[in-house]
């Protein structure tokens, strides 16, 4: 095309063609899109400084296609990253170094009761009147910009429902590839539930210790065993009921923990029976030596743990209470029977009265 084309060596032209991504002879399609008849002529013109690689329409198309693919990949990556942070149940927000919000996750939207679109380009301190939190935020920013890393503070915050919650506020810096601080990322951990759970656990532990102390002091024998009938715990009265061997074991191993119940009691099969039957309680009188005991078994955990309270019925104090309880039970049962008889008698009397009335009425009408 040009009259001023200088002659270049084949090697120089080959090298120039690589600038427009033509590496093999078959890549030279000579489409004339650049205004030159052949790719080689275009390469010569480039060497002469008459044109630029961007004038090759095929190369430009290739570059545009590459850019489109990269943009698609980038969009997919952004979407994927957003999906990941949205799946985190903890509110997360990230801001540029001056505090302008760049993005957040779903949990943060819920915390503020607003949408990502509205939250973006605003600032965290717009959403709270908590001066202490605003102060903490400022001081954290200052200190993190000086010493990049992570900081954690505990603070009371109001949520979108205006409910005050104790929050563990985590804030850290994030950097560019060259190490410059690009902004802050923050996470808000609601520790109220954690704190409540801790308090409940503490209370349950205290209650369990108290129950254990009470059971230890009980005048009746008390024992808990696992599904293999190994003692989990027992009290002093239980140990004393069994005899001297148990007292010796108890001195070395308080509560007879781990001891086999079958070696301690002649009626250990009652415990297995309750575990297997699935019933919740069971009582039976048993004789040990010359004494009579009432064994009340109860299921603590289905198929795994069973407990028993053993009362010495020959003990005058226990005996009196037990006799009173049993007498009350017999009276109640008898009372029920008496009430039933009275009801039946009453019903019969009423029936008889009705029949008699009918007979009288018939008799009267006949006479009239
Ligand atoms: S536009 Fe490119 S491919 Fe087409 S002839 Fe020119 S240099 Fe060759």
PDB file of N, CA and C in Angstrom, residues 246-256:
ATOM      1  N   UNK A 246     -17.603 -53.379 101.838  1.00  0.00           N
ATOM      2  CA  UNK A 246     -17.916 -52.153 101.086  1.00  0.00           C
ATOM      3  C   UNK A 246     -17.298 -50.934 101.762  1.00  0.00           C
ATOM      4  N   UNK A 247     -17.292 -50.952 103.106  1.00  0.00           N
ATOM      5  CA  UNK A 247     -16.704 -49.812 103.836  1.00  0.00           C
ATOM      6  C   UNK A 247     -15.216 -49.689 103.508  1.00  0.00           C
ATOM      7  N   UNK A 248     -14.549 -50.832 103.410  1.00  0.00           N
ATOM      8  CA  UNK A 248     -13.107 -50.832 103.087  1.00  0.00           C
ATOM      9  C   UNK A 248     -12.870 -50.272 101.673  1.00  0.00           C
ATOM     10  N   UNK A 249     -13.699 -50.751 100.738  1.00  0.00           N
ATOM     11  CA  UNK A 249     -13.553 -50.275  99.334  1.00  0.00           C
ATOM     12  C   UNK A 249     -13.827 -48.770  99.288  1.00  0.00           C
ATOM     13  N   UNK A 250     -14.841 -48.346 100.052  1.00  0.00           N
ATOM     14  CA  UNK A 250     -15.228 -46.932 100.048  1.00  0.00           C
ATOM     15  C   UNK A 250     -14.116 -46.024 100.574  1.00  0.00           C
ATOM     16  N   UNK A 251     -13.314 -46.551 101.477  1.00  0.00           N
ATOM     17  CA  UNK A 251     -12.206 -45.740 102.010  1.00  0.00           C
ATOM     18  C   UNK A 251     -11.187 -45.429 100.912  1.00  0.00           C
ATOM     19  N   UNK A 252     -10.941 -46.426 100.065  1.00  0.00           N
ATOM     20  CA  UNK A 252      -9.964 -46.229  98.966  1.00  0.00           C
ATOM     21  C   UNK A 252     -10.651 -45.531  97.785  1.00  0.00           C
ATOM     22  N   UNK A 253     -11.891 -45.926  97.541  1.00  0.00           N
ATOM     23  CA  UNK A 253     -12.608 -45.421  96.379  1.00  0.00           C
ATOM     24  C   UNK A 253     -13.955 -44.838  96.821  1.00  0.00           C
ATOM     25  N   UNK A 254     -13.958 -43.539  97.276  1.00  0.00           N
ATOM     26  CA  UNK A 254     -15.200 -42.968  97.816  1.00  0.00           C
ATOM     27  C   UNK A 254     -16.354 -43.037  96.816  1.00  0.00           C
ATOM     28  N   UNK A 255     -17.518 -43.454  97.331  1.00  0.00           N
ATOM     29  CA  UNK A 255     -18.713 -43.571  96.477  1.00  0.00           C
ATOM     30  C   UNK A 255     -18.762 -44.885  95.736  1.00  0.00           C
ATOM     31  N   UNK A 256     -17.757 -45.752  95.953  1.00  0.00           N
ATOM     32  CA  UNK A 256     -17.641 -47.082  95.303  1.00  0.00           C
ATOM     33  C   UNK A 256     -17.648 -46.967  93.775  1.00  0.00           C
TER      34      UNK A 256
END
